[in-house]
PDB file of C-alpha atoms and ligand atoms in Angstrom:
ATOM      1  CA  MET A 966       0.000   0.000   0.000  1.00 71.00           C
ATOM      2  CA  ALA A 967       1.293   3.459  -0.878  1.00 86.00           C
ATOM      3  CA  GLU A 968       2.406   5.702   1.943  1.00 94.00           C
ATOM      4  CA  PRO A 969       0.083   8.578   2.788  1.00 97.00           C
ATOM      5  CA  TRP A 970       1.274  12.076   1.929  1.00 98.00           C
ATOM      6  CA  TYR A 971       1.662  12.678   5.675  1.00 98.00           C
ATOM      7  CA  ALA A 972       4.005   9.691   6.147  1.00 98.00           C
ATOM      8  CA  ALA A 973       6.483  11.908   8.032  1.00 98.00           C
ATOM      9  CA  GLY A 974       3.766  12.865  10.525  1.00 98.00           C
ATOM     10  CA  LEU A 975       1.948  16.128  11.193  1.00 98.00           C
ATOM     11  CA  ARG A 976       2.279  18.671  13.966  1.00 98.00           C
ATOM     12  CA  PHE A 977      -0.712  19.788  15.977  1.00 98.00           C
ATOM     13  CA  ALA A 978      -1.295  21.302  19.393  1.00 97.00           C
ATOM     14  CA  CYS A 979      -4.611  22.940  20.224  1.00 94.00           C
ATOM     15  CA  THR A 980      -4.265  26.562  21.322  1.00 93.00           C
ATOM     16  CA  ARG A 981      -7.799  26.524  22.760  1.00 88.00           C
ATOM     17  CA  CYS A 982      -8.661  29.507  20.594  1.00 92.00           C
ATOM     18  CA  GLY A 983     -12.189  28.174  20.206  1.00 91.00           C
ATOM     19  CA  ARG A 984     -12.567  28.863  16.496  1.00 92.00           C
ATOM     20  CA  CYS A 985     -13.702  25.327  15.752  1.00 93.00           C
ATOM     21  CA  CYS A 986     -16.335  25.551  18.501  1.00 94.00           C
ATOM     22  CA  SER A 987     -17.647  29.026  17.894  1.00 91.00           C
ATOM     23  CA  GLY A 988     -17.379  29.768  14.208  1.00 76.00           C
ATOM     24  CA  ALA A 989     -20.062  29.299  11.632  1.00 73.00           C
ATOM     25  CA  PRO A 990     -22.929  26.927  12.482  1.00 74.00           C
ATOM     26  CA  GLY A 991     -22.019  23.325  11.805  1.00 84.00           C
ATOM     27  CA  HIS A 992     -22.535  19.905  13.238  1.00 92.00           C
ATOM     28  CA  VAL A 993     -21.093  18.271  16.305  1.00 95.00           C
ATOM     29  CA  TRP A 994     -22.156  14.701  15.764  1.00 96.00           C
ATOM     30  CA  LEU A 995     -22.527  12.513  18.781  1.00 95.00           C
ATOM     31  CA  SER A 996     -23.384   8.883  19.319  1.00 96.00           C
ATOM     32  CA  GLU A 997     -26.204   7.795  21.572  1.00 96.00           C
ATOM     33  CA  ALA A 998     -23.623   6.529  24.078  1.00 97.00           C
ATOM     34  CA  GLU A 999     -21.930   9.942  24.074  1.00 98.00           C
ATOM     35  CA  ALA A1000     -25.319  11.623  24.542  1.00 98.00           C
ATOM     36  CA  ASP A1001     -26.086   9.363  27.494  1.00 98.00           C
ATOM     37  CA  ALA A1002     -22.744  10.118  29.136  1.00 98.00           C
ATOM     38  CA  ILE A1003     -23.233  13.877  28.844  1.00 98.00           C
ATOM     39  CA  ALA A1004     -26.834  13.628  30.076  1.00 98.00           C
ATOM     40  CA  GLU A1005     -25.668  11.702  33.115  1.00 98.00           C
ATOM     41  CA  ARG A1006     -22.969  14.263  33.863  1.00 97.00           C
ATOM     42  CA  LEU A1007     -25.555  17.040  33.665  1.00 97.00           C
ATOM     43  CA  GLY A1008     -28.003  15.099  35.799  1.00 98.00           C
ATOM     44  CA  LEU A1009     -30.614  15.131  33.062  1.00 98.00           C
ATOM     45  CA  GLU A1010     -32.964  12.394  31.962  1.00 98.00           C
ATOM     46  CA  ARG A1011     -31.850  10.959  28.595  1.00 97.00           C
ATOM     47  CA  GLY A1012     -34.850  12.213  26.629  1.00 98.00           C
ATOM     48  CA  ARG A1013     -34.750  15.653  28.214  1.00 98.00           C
ATOM     49  CA  PHE A1014     -31.063  16.059  27.370  1.00 98.00           C
ATOM     50  CA  ARG A1015     -31.676  15.111  23.745  1.00 98.00           C
ATOM     51  CA  GLU A1016     -34.601  17.518  23.494  1.00 98.00           C
ATOM     52  CA  VAL A1017     -32.770  20.503  24.965  1.00 98.00           C
ATOM     53  CA  TYR A1018     -29.196  20.051  23.743  1.00 98.00           C
ATOM     54  CA  THR A1019     -29.388  18.056  20.514  1.00 98.00           C
ATOM     55  CA  ARG A1020     -31.174  17.913  17.189  1.00 96.00           C
ATOM     56  CA  LEU A1021     -31.557  15.253  14.554  1.00 96.00           C
ATOM     57  CA  VAL A1022     -30.121  15.859  11.109  1.00 95.00           C
ATOM     58  CA  TRP A1023     -30.632  13.640   8.080  1.00 93.00           C
ATOM     59  CA  ARG A1024     -27.163  12.526   6.954  1.00 90.00           C
ATOM     60  CA  GLY A1025     -25.828   9.465   5.155  1.00 83.00           C
ATOM     61  CA  GLY A1026     -29.326   8.084   4.651  1.00 89.00           C
ATOM     62  CA  GLU A1027     -30.388   8.187   8.276  1.00 92.00           C
ATOM     63  CA  PRO A1028     -31.108  10.618  11.101  1.00 93.00           C
ATOM     64  CA  ARG A1029     -27.981  11.520  13.088  1.00 95.00           C
ATOM     65  CA  ARG A1030     -27.741  13.384  16.346  1.00 96.00           C
ATOM     66  CA  SER A1031     -25.872  16.672  16.581  1.00 97.00           C
ATOM     67  CA  LEU A1032     -25.388  19.134  19.418  1.00 97.00           C
ATOM     68  CA  ARG A1033     -27.364  22.327  19.069  1.00 96.00           C
ATOM     69  CA  GLU A1034     -25.745  25.713  18.498  1.00 94.00           C
ATOM     70  CA  ARG A1035     -26.447  29.017  20.075  1.00 92.00           C
ATOM     71  CA  GLY A1036     -27.830  31.891  18.008  1.00 88.00           C
ATOM     72  CA  ASP A1037     -24.318  33.051  17.120  1.00 88.00           C
ATOM     73  CA  GLY A1038     -23.376  29.612  15.785  1.00 89.00           C
ATOM     74  CA  ALA A1039     -21.272  28.562  18.774  1.00 93.00           C
ATOM     75  CA  CYS A1040     -21.617  25.058  20.151  1.00 95.00           C
ATOM     76  CA  VAL A1041     -24.143  24.982  22.972  1.00 96.00           C
ATOM     77  CA  PHE A1042     -21.374  23.769  25.282  1.00 97.00           C
ATOM     78  CA  TRP A1043     -18.815  26.401  24.329  1.00 95.00           C
ATOM     79  CA  SER A1044     -18.110  29.111  26.882  1.00 94.00           C
ATOM     80  CA  ARG A1045     -15.982  32.099  25.976  1.00 90.00           C
ATOM     81  CA  ALA A1046     -14.814  32.280  29.567  1.00 93.00           C
ATOM     82  CA  HIS A1047     -14.302  28.592  30.270  1.00 93.00           C
ATOM     83  CA  GLY A1048     -13.908  26.863  26.907  1.00 92.00           C
ATOM     84  CA  CYS A1049     -15.579  23.515  26.375  1.00 94.00           C
ATOM     85  CA  LEU A1050     -17.911  22.817  29.289  1.00 96.00           C
ATOM     86  CA  ILE A1051     -17.947  19.068  28.618  1.00 97.00           C
ATOM     87  CA  TYR A1052     -14.301  18.681  27.636  1.00 95.00           C
ATOM     88  CA  GLU A1053     -13.747  15.256  29.231  1.00 96.00           C
ATOM     89  CA  LEU A1054     -16.918  13.993  27.564  1.00 97.00           C
ATOM     90  CA  ARG A1055     -16.554  15.793  24.245  1.00 97.00           C
ATOM     91  CA  PRO A1056     -17.776  13.777  21.256  1.00 97.00           C
ATOM     92  CA  ARG A1057     -15.389  11.746  19.160  1.00 97.00           C
ATOM     93  CA  GLN A1058     -15.362  14.228  16.289  1.00 96.00           C
ATOM     94  CA  CYS A1059     -13.955  16.834  18.693  1.00 96.00           C
ATOM     95  CA  ARG A1060     -11.355  14.375  19.985  1.00 96.00           C
ATOM     96  CA  THR A1061     -10.148  13.437  16.514  1.00 97.00           C
ATOM     97  CA  TRP A1062      -9.956  16.993  15.130  1.00 97.00           C
ATOM     98  CA  PRO A1063      -8.097  17.990  13.017  1.00 97.00           C
ATOM     99  CA  PHE A1064      -7.244  14.472  11.846  1.00 98.00           C
ATOM    100  CA  TRP A1065     -10.515  13.980  10.016  1.00 97.00           C
ATOM    101  CA  ALA A1066     -10.467  11.934   6.824  1.00 97.00           C
ATOM    102  CA  SER A1067     -11.819  14.909   4.891  1.00 96.00           C
ATOM    103  CA  ASN A1068      -8.954  17.128   6.095  1.00 97.00           C
ATOM    104  CA  LEU A1069      -6.354  14.559   5.115  1.00 98.00           C
ATOM    105  CA  VAL A1070      -7.322  13.746   1.558  1.00 97.00           C
ATOM    106  CA  SER A1071      -4.476  15.933   0.279  1.00 98.00           C
ATOM    107  CA  PRO A1072      -1.827  18.399   1.469  1.00 98.00           C
ATOM    108  CA  GLU A1073      -3.996  21.132  -0.011  1.00 98.00           C
ATOM    109  CA  ALA A1074      -7.002  20.072   2.099  1.00 98.00           C
ATOM    110  CA  TRP A1075      -4.750  20.075   5.164  1.00 98.00           C
ATOM    111  CA  GLN A1076      -3.450  23.558   4.376  1.00 98.00           C
ATOM    112  CA  GLU A1077      -7.010  24.761   3.882  1.00 97.00           C
ATOM    113  CA  THR A1078      -7.912  23.372   7.317  1.00 97.00           C
ATOM    114  CA  ALA A1079      -4.870  25.078   8.805  1.00 97.00           C
ATOM    115  CA  ARG A1080      -6.216  28.467   7.730  1.00 96.00           C
ATOM    116  CA  ASP A1081      -8.969  28.127  10.328  1.00 93.00           C
ATOM    117  CA  CYS A1082      -7.046  26.231  12.991  1.00 96.00           C
ATOM    118  CA  PRO A1083      -3.914  27.875  14.411  1.00 96.00           C
ATOM    119  CA  GLY A1084      -3.036  24.656  16.230  1.00 97.00           C
ATOM    120  CA  ILE A1085      -2.051  22.979  12.967  1.00 98.00           C
ATOM    121  CA  GLY A1086       1.665  23.065  12.283  1.00 97.00           C
ATOM    122  CA  ARG A1087       2.720  23.561  15.893  1.00 97.00           C
ATOM    123  CA  GLY A1088       3.333  21.315  18.856  1.00 97.00           C
ATOM    124  CA  PRO A1089       4.200  17.628  18.911  1.00 97.00           C
ATOM    125  CA  LEU A1090       4.624  15.537  15.816  1.00 98.00           C
ATOM    126  CA  HIS A1091       1.834  12.975  15.451  1.00 98.00           C
ATOM    127  CA  ASP A1092       2.951   9.862  13.618  1.00 98.00           C
ATOM    128  CA  ALA A1093       1.283   8.639  10.446  1.00 98.00           C
ATOM    129  CA  ALA A1094      -0.124   5.466  11.990  1.00 98.00           C
ATOM    130  CA  THR A1095      -1.850   7.406  14.770  1.00 98.00           C
ATOM    131  CA  ILE A1096      -3.198   9.940  12.291  1.00 98.00           C
ATOM    132  CA  ALA A1097      -4.509   7.220   9.974  1.00 98.00           C
ATOM    133  CA  ALA A1098      -6.226   5.457  12.875  1.00 98.00           C
ATOM    134  CA  LEU A1099      -7.948   8.673  13.955  1.00 98.00           C
ATOM    135  CA  ALA A1100      -9.041   9.466  10.405  1.00 98.00           C
ATOM    136  CA  ALA A1101     -10.457   5.975   9.948  1.00 97.00           C
ATOM    137  CA  ASP A1102     -12.751   6.499  12.941  1.00 96.00           C
ATOM    138  CA  ASP A1103     -13.150  10.261  13.112  1.00 96.00           C
ATOM    139  CA  GLY A1104     -16.677  10.305  14.485  1.00 95.00           C
ATOM    140  CA  LEU A1105     -18.192  11.897  11.404  1.00 93.00           C
ATOM    141  CA  PRO A1106     -21.049  10.301   9.489  1.00 90.00           C
ATOM    142  CA  PRO A1107     -20.581   9.286   5.866  1.00 79.00           C
ATOM    143  CA  ARG A1108     -21.026  12.148   3.430  1.00 73.00           C
TER     144      ARG A1108
HETATM  145  S1  SF4 B 882      -9.410  25.979  15.959  1.00 59.50           S
HETATM  146 FE1  SF4 B 882      -7.681  24.547  16.321  1.00 59.50          FE
HETATM  147  S2  SF4 B 882      -6.382  25.588  17.837  1.00 59.50           S
HETATM  148 FE2  SF4 B 882      -8.410  26.595  17.877  1.00 59.50          FE
HETATM  149  S3  SF4 B 882      -9.573  25.501  19.507  1.00 59.50           S
HETATM  150 FE3  SF4 B 882     -10.041  24.492  17.552  1.00 59.50          FE
HETATM  151  S4  SF4 B 882      -8.542  22.808  17.441  1.00 59.50           S
HETATM  152 FE4  SF4 B 882      -7.778  24.234  18.958  1.00 59.50          FE
END
């Protein structure tokens, strides 16, 4: 199998700038297990949590659950003062960022991603095997 273009690894260290959590409206996909864990942490009944904090979006041929956003597009769990309010329980797509399959299809796609994420290109070098494993299970639904 051919080596990926990022065979030498990629540098990334989150600066906690919050751009990926508070930019334009998007989706923060979460599994039912992730939803249950957050609901439990908040002390909310499962159905109540889903009603208040999530919405269903049709994607990849089936309804998928996403966190809601505030009016300004920020994730409902993003706090300007405190950052991510559910950091330890953040959904997989947040944990795997920026090593999403869609960001790694080419060096150009990676550079495009880097324009919005100042953490790319700094910090520790992540090896290709780790990156490939994250991209293969990045928490995003099929397009
Ligand atoms: S945009 Fe990048 S550096 Fe900023 S919070 Fe998100 S992951 Fe971290």
